[in-house]
XYZ file of C-alpha atoms in Angstrom:
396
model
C 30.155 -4.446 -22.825
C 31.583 -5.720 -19.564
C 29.455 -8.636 -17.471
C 28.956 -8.447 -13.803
C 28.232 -11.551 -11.957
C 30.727 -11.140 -8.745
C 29.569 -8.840 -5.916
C 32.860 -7.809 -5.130
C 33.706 -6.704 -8.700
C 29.934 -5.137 -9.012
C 31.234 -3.318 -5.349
C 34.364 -2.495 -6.727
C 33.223 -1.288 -10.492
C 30.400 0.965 -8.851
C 32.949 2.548 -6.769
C 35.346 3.216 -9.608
C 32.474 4.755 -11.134
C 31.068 6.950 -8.947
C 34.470 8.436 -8.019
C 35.416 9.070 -11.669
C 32.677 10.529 -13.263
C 31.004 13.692 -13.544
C 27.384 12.939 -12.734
C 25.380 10.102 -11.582
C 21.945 9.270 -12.372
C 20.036 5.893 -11.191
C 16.990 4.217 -10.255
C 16.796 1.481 -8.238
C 13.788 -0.748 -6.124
C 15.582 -0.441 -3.003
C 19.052 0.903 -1.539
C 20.430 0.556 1.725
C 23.567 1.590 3.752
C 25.760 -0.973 5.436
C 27.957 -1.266 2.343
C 30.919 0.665 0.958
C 29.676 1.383 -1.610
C 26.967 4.183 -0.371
C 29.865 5.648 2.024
C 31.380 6.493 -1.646
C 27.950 7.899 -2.868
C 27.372 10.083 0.244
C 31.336 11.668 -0.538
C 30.059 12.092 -3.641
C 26.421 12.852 -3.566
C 27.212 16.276 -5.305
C 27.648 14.308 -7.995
C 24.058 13.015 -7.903
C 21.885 14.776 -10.981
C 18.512 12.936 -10.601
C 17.994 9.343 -8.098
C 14.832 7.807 -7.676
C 14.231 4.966 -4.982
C 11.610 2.925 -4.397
C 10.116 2.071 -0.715
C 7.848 -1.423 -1.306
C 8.225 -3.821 0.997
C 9.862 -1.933 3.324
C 13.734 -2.596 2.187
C 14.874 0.749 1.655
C 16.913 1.034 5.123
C 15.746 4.149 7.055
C 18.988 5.516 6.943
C 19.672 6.133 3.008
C 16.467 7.264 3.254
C 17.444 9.997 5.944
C 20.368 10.371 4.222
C 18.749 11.730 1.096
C 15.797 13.165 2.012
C 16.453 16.734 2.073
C 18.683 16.399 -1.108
C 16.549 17.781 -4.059
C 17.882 15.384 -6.091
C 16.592 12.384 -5.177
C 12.804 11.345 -5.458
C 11.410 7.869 -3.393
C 8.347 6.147 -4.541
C 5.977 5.543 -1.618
C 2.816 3.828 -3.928
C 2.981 3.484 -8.055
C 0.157 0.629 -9.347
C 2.341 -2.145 -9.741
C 5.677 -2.418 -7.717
C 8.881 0.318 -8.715
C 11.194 -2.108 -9.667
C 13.994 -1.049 -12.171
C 17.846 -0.887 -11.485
C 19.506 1.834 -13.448
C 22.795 3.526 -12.594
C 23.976 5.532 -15.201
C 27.408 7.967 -14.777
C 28.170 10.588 -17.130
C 31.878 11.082 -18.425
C 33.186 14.058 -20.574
C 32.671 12.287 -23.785
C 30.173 8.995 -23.174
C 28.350 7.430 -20.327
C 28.446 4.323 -18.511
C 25.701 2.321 -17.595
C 25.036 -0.176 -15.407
C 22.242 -2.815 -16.067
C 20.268 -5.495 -14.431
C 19.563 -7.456 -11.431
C 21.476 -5.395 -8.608
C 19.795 -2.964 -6.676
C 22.147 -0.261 -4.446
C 21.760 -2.393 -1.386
C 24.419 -4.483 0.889
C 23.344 -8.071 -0.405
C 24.024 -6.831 -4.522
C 27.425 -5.715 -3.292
C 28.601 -8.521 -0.496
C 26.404 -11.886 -1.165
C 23.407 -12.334 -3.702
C 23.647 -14.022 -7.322
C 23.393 -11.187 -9.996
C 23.875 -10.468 -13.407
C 24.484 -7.080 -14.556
C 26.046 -5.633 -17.692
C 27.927 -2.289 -17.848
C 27.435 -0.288 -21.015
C 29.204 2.657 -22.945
C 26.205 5.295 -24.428
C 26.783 8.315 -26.334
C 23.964 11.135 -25.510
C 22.377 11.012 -28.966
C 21.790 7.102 -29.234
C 18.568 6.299 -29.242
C 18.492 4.039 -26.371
C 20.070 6.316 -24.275
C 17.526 9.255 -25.106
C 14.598 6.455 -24.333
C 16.297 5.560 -21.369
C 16.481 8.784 -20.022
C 13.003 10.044 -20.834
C 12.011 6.743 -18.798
C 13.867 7.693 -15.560
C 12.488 11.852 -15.665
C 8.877 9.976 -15.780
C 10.062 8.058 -12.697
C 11.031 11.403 -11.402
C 7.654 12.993 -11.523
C 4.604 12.827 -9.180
C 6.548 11.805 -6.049
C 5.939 12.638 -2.329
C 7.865 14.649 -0.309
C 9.372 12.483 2.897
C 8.634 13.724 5.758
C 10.071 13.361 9.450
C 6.772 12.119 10.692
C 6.742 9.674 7.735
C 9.966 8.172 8.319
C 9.376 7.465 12.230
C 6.360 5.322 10.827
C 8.701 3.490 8.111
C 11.133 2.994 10.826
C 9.000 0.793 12.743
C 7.837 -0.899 9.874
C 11.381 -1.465 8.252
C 11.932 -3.289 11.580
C 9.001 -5.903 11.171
C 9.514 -6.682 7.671
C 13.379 -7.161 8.396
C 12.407 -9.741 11.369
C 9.712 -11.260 8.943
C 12.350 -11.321 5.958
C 15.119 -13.281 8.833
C 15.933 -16.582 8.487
C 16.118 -17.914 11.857
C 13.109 -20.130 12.763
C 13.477 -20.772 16.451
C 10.234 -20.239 19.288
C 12.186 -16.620 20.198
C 12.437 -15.292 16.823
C 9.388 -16.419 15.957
C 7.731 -14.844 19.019
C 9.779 -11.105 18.701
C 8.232 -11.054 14.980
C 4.827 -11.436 16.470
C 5.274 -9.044 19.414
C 6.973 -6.553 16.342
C 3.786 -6.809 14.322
C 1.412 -5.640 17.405
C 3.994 -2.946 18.493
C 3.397 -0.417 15.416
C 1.822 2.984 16.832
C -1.990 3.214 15.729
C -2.695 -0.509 16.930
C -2.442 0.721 20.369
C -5.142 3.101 19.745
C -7.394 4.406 17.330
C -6.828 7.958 19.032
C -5.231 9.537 16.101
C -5.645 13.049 14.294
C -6.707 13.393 10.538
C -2.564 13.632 10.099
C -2.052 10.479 11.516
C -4.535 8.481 10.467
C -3.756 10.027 6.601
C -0.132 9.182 7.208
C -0.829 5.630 8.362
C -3.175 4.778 5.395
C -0.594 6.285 3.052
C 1.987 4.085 4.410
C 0.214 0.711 4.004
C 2.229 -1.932 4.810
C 1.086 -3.779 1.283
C 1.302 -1.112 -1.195
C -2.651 -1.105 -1.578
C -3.913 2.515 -0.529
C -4.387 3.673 -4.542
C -6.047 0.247 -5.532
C -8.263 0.391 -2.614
C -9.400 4.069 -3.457
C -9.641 3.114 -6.754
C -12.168 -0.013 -5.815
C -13.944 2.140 -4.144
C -14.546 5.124 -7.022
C -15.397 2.455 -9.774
C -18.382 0.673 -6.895
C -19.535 4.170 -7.095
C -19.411 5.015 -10.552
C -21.175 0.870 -11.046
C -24.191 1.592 -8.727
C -24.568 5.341 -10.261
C -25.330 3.646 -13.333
C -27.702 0.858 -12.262
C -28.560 -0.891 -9.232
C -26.860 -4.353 -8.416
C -28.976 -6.475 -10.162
C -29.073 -5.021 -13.285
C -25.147 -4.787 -13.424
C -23.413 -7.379 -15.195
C -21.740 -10.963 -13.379
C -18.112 -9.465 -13.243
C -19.225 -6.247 -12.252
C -21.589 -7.922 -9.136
C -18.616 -9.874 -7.966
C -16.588 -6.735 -8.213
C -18.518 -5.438 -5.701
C -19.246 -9.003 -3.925
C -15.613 -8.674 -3.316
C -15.094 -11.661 -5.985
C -12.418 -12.567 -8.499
C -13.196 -10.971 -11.766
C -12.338 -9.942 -15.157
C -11.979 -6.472 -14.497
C -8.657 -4.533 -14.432
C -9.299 -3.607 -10.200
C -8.387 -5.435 -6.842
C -11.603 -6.829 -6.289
C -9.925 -8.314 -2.099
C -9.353 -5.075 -0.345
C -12.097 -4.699 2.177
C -12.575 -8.451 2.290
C -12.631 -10.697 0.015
C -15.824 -12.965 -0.199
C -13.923 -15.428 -2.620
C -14.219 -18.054 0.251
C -17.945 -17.606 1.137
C -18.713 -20.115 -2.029
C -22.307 -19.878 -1.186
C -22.067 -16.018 -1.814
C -21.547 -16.532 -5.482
C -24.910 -18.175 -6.013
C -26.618 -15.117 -4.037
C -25.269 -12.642 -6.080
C -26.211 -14.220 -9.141
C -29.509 -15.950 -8.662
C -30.510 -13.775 -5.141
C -29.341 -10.073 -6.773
C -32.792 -8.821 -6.773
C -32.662 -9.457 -2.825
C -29.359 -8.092 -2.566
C -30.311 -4.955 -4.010
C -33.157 -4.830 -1.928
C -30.965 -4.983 0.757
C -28.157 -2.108 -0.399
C -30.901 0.195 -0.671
C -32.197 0.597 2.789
C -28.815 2.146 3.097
C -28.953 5.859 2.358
C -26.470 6.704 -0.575
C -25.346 10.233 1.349
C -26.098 11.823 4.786
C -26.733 10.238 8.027
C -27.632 6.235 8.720
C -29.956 5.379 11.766
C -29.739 2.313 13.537
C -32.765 1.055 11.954
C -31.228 1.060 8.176
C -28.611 -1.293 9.596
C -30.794 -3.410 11.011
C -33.452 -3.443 7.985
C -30.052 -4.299 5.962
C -29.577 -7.136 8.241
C -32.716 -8.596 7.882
C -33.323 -7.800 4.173
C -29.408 -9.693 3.478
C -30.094 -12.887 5.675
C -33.614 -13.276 3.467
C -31.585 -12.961 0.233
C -28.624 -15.732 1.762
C -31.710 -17.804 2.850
C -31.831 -21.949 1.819
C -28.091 -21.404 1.399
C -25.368 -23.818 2.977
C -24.158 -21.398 5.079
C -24.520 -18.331 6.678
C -23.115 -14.309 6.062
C -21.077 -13.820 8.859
C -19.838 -10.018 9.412
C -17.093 -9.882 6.721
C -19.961 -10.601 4.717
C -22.477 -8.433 5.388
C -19.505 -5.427 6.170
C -17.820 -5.922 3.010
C -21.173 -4.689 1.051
C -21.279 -1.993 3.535
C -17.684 -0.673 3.323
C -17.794 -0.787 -0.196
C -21.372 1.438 -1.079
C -20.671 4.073 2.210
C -17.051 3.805 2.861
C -17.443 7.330 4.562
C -19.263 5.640 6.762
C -18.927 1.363 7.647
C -15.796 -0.208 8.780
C -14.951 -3.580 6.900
C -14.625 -6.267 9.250
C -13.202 -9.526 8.289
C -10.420 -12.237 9.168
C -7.471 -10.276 7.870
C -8.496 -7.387 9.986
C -10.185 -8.161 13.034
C -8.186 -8.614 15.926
C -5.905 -5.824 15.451
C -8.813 -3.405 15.029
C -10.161 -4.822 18.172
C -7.131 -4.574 20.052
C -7.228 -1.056 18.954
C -10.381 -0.457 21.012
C -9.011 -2.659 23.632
C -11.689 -5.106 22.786
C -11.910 -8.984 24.825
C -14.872 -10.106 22.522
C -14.784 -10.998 18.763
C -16.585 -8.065 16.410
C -19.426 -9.925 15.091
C -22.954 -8.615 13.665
C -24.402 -7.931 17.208
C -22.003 -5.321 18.861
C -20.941 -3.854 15.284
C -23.314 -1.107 15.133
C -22.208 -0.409 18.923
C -18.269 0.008 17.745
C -19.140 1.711 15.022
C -20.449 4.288 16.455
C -17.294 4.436 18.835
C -15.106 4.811 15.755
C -17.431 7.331 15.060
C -16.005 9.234 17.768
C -12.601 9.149 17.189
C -10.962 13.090 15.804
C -9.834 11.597 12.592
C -13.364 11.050 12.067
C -15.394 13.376 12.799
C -13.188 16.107 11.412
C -14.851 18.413 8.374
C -13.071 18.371 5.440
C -13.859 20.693 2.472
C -14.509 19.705 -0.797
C -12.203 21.762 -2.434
C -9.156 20.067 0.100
C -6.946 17.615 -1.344
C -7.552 15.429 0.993
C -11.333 15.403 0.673
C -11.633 12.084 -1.228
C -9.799 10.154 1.609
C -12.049 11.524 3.870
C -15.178 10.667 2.084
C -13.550 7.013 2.186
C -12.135 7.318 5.538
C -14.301 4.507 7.873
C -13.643 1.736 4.810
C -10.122 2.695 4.734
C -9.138 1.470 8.310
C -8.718 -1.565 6.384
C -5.835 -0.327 4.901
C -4.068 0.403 8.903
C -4.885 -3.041 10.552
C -4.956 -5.211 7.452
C -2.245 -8.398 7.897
C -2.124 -11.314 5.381
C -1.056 -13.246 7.841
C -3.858 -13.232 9.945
């Protein structure tokens, strides 16, 4: 066993390696390209026998990706439920292998600056650990998308915002690049998109959150299938309330209601009203004007004698989250870029929803028919609630 704490011996060993052996095999979080180390791996990509790269965040550099992504041999995780995280090189000689373990991922600041600790091991093929290790990376191998050209245009742009967010320079003109980047990305200029697009751009959300959001959304489903909202339990209301919980989902996507303090009491002493309120809403087909506003004035009666008010995250997050086919979640993380996708001046608030609604309404993505027998049915029967997904920012 051999430890690796300098970047220009970890440089230098990985080249070594990958000219020397016979086959390479590795995982890694991220990998990039301004090093020397991936000019040796491209020479010797025929060496490759099975690479898998992850693509949270936004660090893989465009160009390894490009690099690779015709090569058969290498897999890249857009979404997983957690974050793809390992860093696993392994290179195959005649009679052992070497492998390569811990911190380091393939990218420029493992080989030229950061602090990391890695150890390089000698395997035979019949150890145990190296038979577990293996049968680890082919389940890392399986169930990945293919990248497409269209998809890495998108990552592009995003690889250059979350490289300007990731800088270190502070000063007024960095600072104010970083904010022009994060309004520059394509849909925010319009939400004029086809069904590709717009799949393409939920797909490749910024935060890794497009399975737990779908996900939210099935088990809300599945929760008022069974009973209505006041006869479900506390953890399961405030699943739906958009509430932290005890159960094993995302509760925030859509907008959270965590803040609204006064909504906690409502949902557990005012459910009757609230469910009063959710079912003036038609659980499938079409939904008039008037069920929106008879949800309006059923929800303020249920919030009445509280401290405060629903505003629209409020009253949209309930919406989004019973006909996401349908209502577009409004709130504070999402608002203005969805209005400057319409080009709005005014704030979305309760009284011109229903009017931009129905102008989202008329977008192609939209009103597009999609089978049920299409894979991409169950996006589409999510599709209004999953803007959120496109004009979401933390930051906001």
């Amino acid at each position: 066993m051999q430890l690796l704490t300098d970047p220009k011996k970890l440089s230098e060993t990985f080249e070594n390696l990958i000219l020397n052996c016979e086959k390479i095999i590795f995982a890694t979080a991220w990998a990039t390209d301004k090093h020397s180390v991936f000019n040796t791996l491209i020479e010797q990509a025929h060496k490759i026998e099975m690479a898998i790269v992850g693509l949270h965040f936004y660090q893989t550099s465009p160009k390894f990706i490009e690099s690779f992504m015709d090569n058969e041999k290498v897999f890249f995780k857009k979404t997983v439920s957690g974050v793809f995280h390992p860093k696993v090189f392994i290179f195959k000689f005649k009679n052992s292998y070497k492998i390569i373990l811990g911190s380091a991922n393939f990218t420029s600041g493992a080989f030229h600056s950061n602090d990391e600790i890695s150890i390089l091991l000698e395997m035979d093929e019949n150890e145990d650990t190296f038979i577990e290790l293996m049968q680890k990376l082919f389940e890392y191998s399986e169930n990945n998308e293919k990248i497409t050209s269209e998809y890495l245009e998108l990552y592009k742009e995003k690889y250059k915002v979350q490289k300007m967010m990731n800088s270190s320079l502070q000063d007024s003109k960095h600072k104010k690049q970083v904010k022009a980047l994060k309004y520059c990305l394509p849909p925010e200029s319009s939400l004029n998109m086809s069904w590709k697009e717009f799949k393409q751009e939920v797909e490749n959300d910024l935060y890794d959150g497009f399975n737990q959001r779908l996900e939210l959304l099935d088990q809300v489903k599945v929760l008022l299938n069974i009973d209505k909202f006041e006869n479900l339990t506390k953890d399961e209301r405030k699943l739906i309330a958009g509430m932290k919980n005890n159960l094993p989902y995302n509760s925030g996507w859509f907008g959270s209601l965590e803040g609204a303090g006064f909504m906690k009491n409502v949902i557990n002493v005012h459910a009757s009203q609230i469910t009063k309120a959710l079912d003036v809403i038609p659980s499938d087909g079409n939904i008039l004007k008037r069920h929106f506003n008879q949800y309006i004035k059923l929800f303020n009666i249920a919030c009445s004698g509280q401290e405060k008010s629903p505003q629209i995250a409020t009253y949209t997050r309930f919406l989004a989250v019973i006909r996401p086919d349908f209502f577009v979640p409004v709130n504070k993380k999402n608002e203005t870029r969805i209005r400057k996708s319409l080009s709005l001046k005014s704030k979305i608030n309760i009284d011109n929803y229903w009017d931009i609604l129905q102008e989202i309404h008329k977008k192609d993505w939209y009103k597009i028919e999609i089978s049920k027998d299409s894979a991409d049915h169950d996006l589409w029967s999510k599709r209004a609630a999953m803007i959120d997904a496109i004009y979401y920012n933390h930051e906001d």
